[in-house]
PDB file of C-alpha atoms in Angstrom:
ATOM      1  CA  MET A   3     -17.469 -26.728  -9.777  1.00 42.00           C
ATOM      2  CA  ARG A   4     -14.670 -26.383  -6.982  1.00 53.00           C
ATOM      3  CA  GLY A   5     -11.737 -23.747  -7.157  1.00 66.00           C
ATOM      4  CA  MET A   6     -10.285 -22.155  -9.718  1.00 88.00           C
ATOM      5  CA  GLU A   7      -6.042 -22.128 -11.174  1.00 94.00           C
ATOM      6  CA  ILE A   8      -5.413 -18.474 -12.615  1.00 96.00           C
ATOM      7  CA  ILE A   9      -3.275 -17.815 -15.225  1.00 97.00           C
ATOM      8  CA  PRO A  10      -1.163 -14.859 -14.303  1.00 98.00           C
ATOM      9  CA  GLY A  11      -2.111 -11.218 -16.482  1.00 97.00           C
ATOM     10  CA  ARG A  12      -4.383 -13.630 -18.367  1.00 97.00           C
ATOM     11  CA  GLY A  13      -6.966 -14.301 -15.612  1.00 97.00           C
ATOM     12  CA  VAL A  14      -8.918 -17.826 -15.041  1.00 95.00           C
ATOM     13  CA  ASP A  15     -10.361 -20.806 -17.791  1.00 91.00           C
ATOM     14  CA  LEU A  16     -13.364 -19.310 -17.349  1.00 92.00           C
ATOM     15  CA  VAL A  17     -12.972 -15.900 -18.340  1.00 96.00           C
ATOM     16  CA  GLU A  18      -9.708 -14.471 -19.270  1.00 96.00           C
ATOM     17  CA  ILE A  19      -9.205 -10.970 -20.721  1.00 97.00           C
ATOM     18  CA  GLY A  20     -10.415  -8.639 -24.068  1.00 95.00           C
ATOM     19  CA  ASP A  21     -13.679 -11.747 -23.566  1.00 95.00           C
ATOM     20  CA  HIS A  22     -16.214 -10.577 -24.663  1.00 93.00           C
ATOM     21  CA  ARG A  23     -19.019 -10.252 -22.215  1.00 93.00           C
ATOM     22  CA  ALA A  24     -21.787 -11.769 -23.924  1.00 92.00           C
ATOM     23  CA  HIS A  25     -19.196 -14.570 -24.311  1.00 93.00           C
ATOM     24  CA  VAL A  26     -18.918 -14.444 -20.820  1.00 94.00           C
ATOM     25  CA  GLU A  27     -22.258 -14.704 -20.570  1.00 93.00           C
ATOM     26  CA  GLU A  28     -22.597 -17.683 -22.375  1.00 93.00           C
ATOM     27  CA  ARG A  29     -19.911 -20.102 -20.022  1.00 93.00           C
ATOM     28  CA  LEU A  30     -21.403 -18.226 -16.552  1.00 93.00           C
ATOM     29  CA  GLY A  31     -24.612 -17.698 -17.538  1.00 92.00           C
ATOM     30  CA  PRO A  32     -25.850 -14.576 -16.057  1.00 91.00           C
ATOM     31  CA  PRO A  33     -24.553 -12.008 -12.974  1.00 93.00           C
ATOM     32  CA  TYR A  34     -26.098 -12.237 -10.503  1.00 87.00           C
ATOM     33  CA  HIS A  35     -25.227  -8.589  -9.448  1.00 84.00           C
ATOM     34  CA  GLY A  36     -24.202  -5.855 -11.353  1.00 74.00           C
ATOM     35  CA  PRO A  37     -26.344  -7.052 -14.697  1.00 69.00           C
ATOM     36  CA  GLY A  38     -24.371  -4.167 -17.561  1.00 74.00           C
ATOM     37  CA  GLY A  39     -22.225  -3.098 -15.241  1.00 79.00           C
ATOM     38  CA  GLU A  40     -18.895  -1.896 -15.432  1.00 89.00           C
ATOM     39  CA  ARG A  41     -18.104  -4.463 -11.829  1.00 91.00           C
ATOM     40  CA  ALA A  42     -20.240  -8.178 -11.919  1.00 94.00           C
ATOM     41  CA  VAL A  43     -20.205 -11.590  -9.790  1.00 94.00           C
ATOM     42  CA  TYR A  44     -20.846 -14.570 -10.765  1.00 93.00           C
ATOM     43  CA  ASP A  45     -22.157 -17.151  -8.698  1.00 89.00           C
ATOM     44  CA  THR A  46     -18.699 -19.751  -9.302  1.00 87.00           C
ATOM     45  CA  THR A  47     -17.019 -21.199  -6.730  1.00 82.00           C
ATOM     46  CA  PRO A  48     -14.556 -19.114  -5.681  1.00 86.00           C
ATOM     47  CA  MET A  49     -16.806 -16.489  -6.369  1.00 88.00           C
ATOM     48  CA  LEU A  50     -15.323 -14.440  -9.381  1.00 93.00           C
ATOM     49  CA  VAL A  51     -16.212 -10.566  -9.360  1.00 95.00           C
ATOM     50  CA  ILE A  52     -15.464  -8.913 -13.808  1.00 96.00           C
ATOM     51  CA  THR A  53     -14.819  -5.663 -14.172  1.00 95.00           C
ATOM     52  CA  TYR A  54     -15.443  -4.764 -17.693  1.00 94.00           C
ATOM     53  CA  ALA A  55     -14.228  -2.315 -20.221  1.00 90.00           C
ATOM     54  CA  ALA A  56     -15.518   0.191 -20.738  1.00 78.00           C
ATOM     55  CA  ASP A  57     -14.721   0.118 -24.299  1.00 67.00           C
ATOM     56  CA  SER A  58     -17.992  -0.113 -25.825  1.00 60.00           C
ATOM     57  CA  THR A  59     -21.443   1.950 -25.600  1.00 59.00           C
ATOM     58  CA  ASP A  60     -22.966  -1.931 -26.059  1.00 61.00           C
ATOM     59  CA  SER A  61     -22.945  -3.661 -22.607  1.00 61.00           C
ATOM     60  CA  THR A  62     -22.591  -6.656 -24.743  1.00 62.00           C
ATOM     61  CA  ASP A  63     -20.475  -6.276 -25.860  1.00 77.00           C
ATOM     62  CA  SER A  64     -17.512  -4.636 -23.670  1.00 89.00           C
ATOM     63  CA  THR A  65     -14.600  -6.713 -22.749  1.00 93.00           C
ATOM     64  CA  VAL A  66     -12.493  -8.245 -20.025  1.00 96.00           C
ATOM     65  CA  GLU A  67     -10.255  -5.847 -17.563  1.00 96.00           C
ATOM     66  CA  LEU A  68      -9.919  -7.867 -14.893  1.00 97.00           C
ATOM     67  CA  VAL A  69     -10.785 -10.907 -12.686  1.00 97.00           C
ATOM     68  CA  GLU A  70     -11.135 -11.237  -9.192  1.00 97.00           C
ATOM     69  CA  MET A  71     -11.458 -13.345  -6.901  1.00 94.00           C
ATOM     70  CA  LYS A  72     -13.212 -13.830  -3.674  1.00 92.00           C
ATOM     71  CA  TYR A  73     -12.220 -15.918  -0.885  1.00 91.00           C
ATOM     72  CA  SER A  74     -14.718 -19.002  -0.796  1.00 86.00           C
ATOM     73  CA  GLY A  75     -14.174 -19.875   3.471  1.00 80.00           C
ATOM     74  CA  GLU A  76     -13.850 -23.509   2.800  1.00 80.00           C
ATOM     75  CA  GLY A  77     -10.265 -24.045   1.960  1.00 73.00           C
ATOM     76  CA  GLY A  78      -8.320 -25.969  -0.207  1.00 75.00           C
ATOM     77  CA  ASP A  79     -10.040 -26.992  -3.992  1.00 79.00           C
ATOM     78  CA  ALA A  80     -12.191 -24.996  -3.166  1.00 85.00           C
ATOM     79  CA  GLU A  81     -10.593 -21.661  -3.354  1.00 91.00           C
ATOM     80  CA  ALA A  82      -7.934 -19.934  -5.696  1.00 93.00           C
ATOM     81  CA  ARG A  83      -4.497 -20.971  -6.534  1.00 93.00           C
ATOM     82  CA  LEU A  84      -1.733 -21.464  -8.709  1.00 96.00           C
ATOM     83  CA  ASP A  85       1.246 -24.117  -8.874  1.00 92.00           C
ATOM     84  CA  GLY A  86       0.187 -25.655  -6.538  1.00 90.00           C
ATOM     85  CA  ILE A  87      -0.603 -23.310  -3.829  1.00 95.00           C
ATOM     86  CA  GLN A  88      -3.839 -21.960  -2.607  1.00 94.00           C
ATOM     87  CA  LEU A  89      -3.872 -18.095  -2.620  1.00 96.00           C
ATOM     88  CA  THR A  90      -6.112 -17.929  -0.265  1.00 95.00           C
ATOM     89  CA  HIS A  91      -7.973 -17.853   3.217  1.00 94.00           C
ATOM     90  CA  ARG A  92      -4.128 -18.308   3.954  1.00 95.00           C
ATOM     91  CA  PHE A  93      -2.135 -15.379   5.610  1.00 96.00           C
ATOM     92  CA  LEU A  94      -1.092 -13.593   3.175  1.00 97.00           C
ATOM     93  CA  ASP A  95       2.434 -13.281   4.157  1.00 97.00           C
ATOM     94  CA  ASP A  96       2.530 -17.387   3.909  1.00 97.00           C
ATOM     95  CA  VAL A  97       1.201 -17.079   0.595  1.00 97.00           C
ATOM     96  CA  VAL A  98       3.624 -14.822  -0.750  1.00 98.00           C
ATOM     97  CA  ALA A  99       6.879 -16.630   0.700  1.00 98.00           C
ATOM     98  CA  ASP A 100       5.296 -19.262  -0.781  1.00 98.00           C
ATOM     99  CA  LEU A 101       5.193 -17.630  -4.014  1.00 98.00           C
ATOM    100  CA  HIS A 102       8.428 -15.824  -3.648  1.00 98.00           C
ATOM    101  CA  ALA A 103       9.523 -19.092  -3.070  1.00 97.00           C
ATOM    102  CA  ARG A 104       9.021 -20.492  -6.591  1.00 96.00           C
ATOM    103  CA  GLY A 105      10.078 -17.699  -8.746  1.00 97.00           C
ATOM    104  CA  TYR A 106       7.211 -15.200  -8.529  1.00 98.00           C
ATOM    105  CA  THR A 107       8.905 -11.770  -7.813  1.00 98.00           C
ATOM    106  CA  SER A 108       6.074  -8.971  -6.144  1.00 97.00           C
ATOM    107  CA  THR A 109       5.826  -5.091  -5.001  1.00 97.00           C
ATOM    108  CA  PRO A 110       3.952  -4.715  -2.227  1.00 96.00           C
ATOM    109  CA  SER A 111       0.704  -2.788  -2.343  1.00 95.00           C
ATOM    110  CA  ASP A 112      -1.274  -0.567   0.142  1.00 94.00           C
ATOM    111  CA  ILE A 113      -3.585  -3.830   0.946  1.00 96.00           C
ATOM    112  CA  GLY A 114      -1.679  -6.879  -0.368  1.00 96.00           C
ATOM    113  CA  HIS A 115       1.687  -7.727  -2.964  1.00 98.00           C
ATOM    114  CA  ASP A 116       1.041  -7.486  -7.221  1.00 98.00           C
ATOM    115  CA  PHE A 117       3.052  -9.743  -8.991  1.00 98.00           C
ATOM    116  CA  HIS A 118       4.992  -9.235 -11.394  1.00 97.00           C
ATOM    117  CA  ALA A 119       3.380 -12.237 -13.949  1.00 98.00           C
ATOM    118  CA  GLY A 120      -0.068 -10.460 -13.703  1.00 98.00           C
ATOM    119  CA  PHE A 121      -2.405 -10.878 -10.611  1.00 98.00           C
ATOM    120  CA  SER A 122      -1.911  -9.796  -6.734  1.00 98.00           C
ATOM    121  CA  VAL A 123      -2.465 -11.076  -3.718  1.00 98.00           C
ATOM    122  CA  TRP A 124      -4.766  -8.940  -1.335  1.00 97.00           C
ATOM    123  CA  SER A 125      -6.449  -8.034   2.188  1.00 96.00           C
ATOM    124  CA  MET A 126      -8.824  -5.639   2.420  1.00 93.00           C
ATOM    125  CA  HIS A 127      -8.562  -7.024   6.454  1.00 90.00           C
ATOM    126  CA  SER A 128     -12.664  -8.689   6.634  1.00 91.00           C
ATOM    127  CA  LEU A 129     -10.810 -12.212   7.758  1.00 91.00           C
ATOM    128  CA  TRP A 130      -8.615 -11.600  10.991  1.00 89.00           C
ATOM    129  CA  ALA A 131      -6.820 -14.815  12.505  1.00 92.00           C
ATOM    130  CA  LEU A 132      -8.637 -16.210  14.336  1.00 89.00           C
ATOM    131  CA  ASP A 133     -10.353 -16.700  10.984  1.00 89.00           C
ATOM    132  CA  LEU A 134      -8.123 -19.049  10.146  1.00 90.00           C
ATOM    133  CA  ASP A 135      -5.466 -19.622  13.714  1.00 90.00           C
ATOM    134  CA  PRO A 136      -8.232 -21.282  16.683  1.00 90.00           C
ATOM    135  CA  ALA A 137      -5.591 -20.180  18.397  1.00 91.00           C
ATOM    136  CA  ALA A 138      -4.695 -17.676  16.838  1.00 91.00           C
ATOM    137  CA  ASP A 139      -4.837 -14.603  19.864  1.00 92.00           C
ATOM    138  CA  GLU A 140      -7.105 -11.604  19.311  1.00 89.00           C
ATOM    139  CA  ASP A 141      -4.540  -9.305  18.747  1.00 90.00           C
ATOM    140  CA  ASP A 142      -2.664 -11.368  15.961  1.00 92.00           C
ATOM    141  CA  GLU A 143      -2.439  -8.477  13.444  1.00 92.00           C
ATOM    142  CA  ARG A 144      -1.507 -11.637  10.401  1.00 93.00           C
ATOM    143  CA  ALA A 145      -3.627 -10.651   7.607  1.00 95.00           C
ATOM    144  CA  VAL A 146      -5.640 -13.581   5.687  1.00 95.00           C
ATOM    145  CA  ALA A 147      -5.434 -13.566   1.757  1.00 96.00           C
ATOM    146  CA  GLU A 148      -8.842 -12.652   0.901  1.00 96.00           C
ATOM    147  CA  GLY A 149      -8.622 -12.030  -2.771  1.00 96.00           C
ATOM    148  CA  VAL A 150      -6.886 -12.431  -5.547  1.00 97.00           C
ATOM    149  CA  SER A 151      -6.673 -10.535  -8.350  1.00 98.00           C
ATOM    150  CA  VAL A 152      -5.711 -10.611 -12.638  1.00 98.00           C
ATOM    151  CA  ALA A 153      -4.530  -8.540 -15.531  1.00 97.00           C
ATOM    152  CA  PRO A 154      -1.368  -7.661 -16.998  1.00 97.00           C
ATOM    153  CA  TYR A 155       1.010  -6.409 -14.584  1.00 97.00           C
ATOM    154  CA  ALA A 156       0.776  -2.825 -15.530  1.00 95.00           C
ATOM    155  CA  TYR A 157      -2.629  -2.649 -15.133  1.00 94.00           C
ATOM    156  CA  PHE A 158      -1.589  -2.806 -11.026  1.00 94.00           C
ATOM    157  CA  CYS A 159       1.270  -0.469 -11.453  1.00 86.00           C
ATOM    158  CA  GLY A 160      -0.694   1.798 -12.820  1.00 72.00           C
TER     159      GLY A 160
END
């Protein structure tokens, strides 16, 4: 599988908020990190990180609470996207500007932007401008969009 289109407030085609872990693992196989835990990492492109709600004593019956995708680093079709917009492995300000131009509204957070439609685009500052632009100055502080999280907007604003 190459890249993934997010479904705001719901997840992606393979995994949606409210899906049971057993069903997720039927589709994706077991996680390569975090089996049985609240967070599990699956071998997809881009990599899926699923947070399961602590809503069951049986971990196979727990449900998806948050769907996250980390940048693949390959760019283009290998990255998370929405409506033709590449969301990860681009400058965060450019991603936000493109989404705002399409009518998506957001509120800034300490790591990125939370979109009212039900997703967040963020940077943990583990990448820097030189990772995207070889002509960038070493002091270039532009944030790189490293991930996208999908859940209802209320999840992001507490």
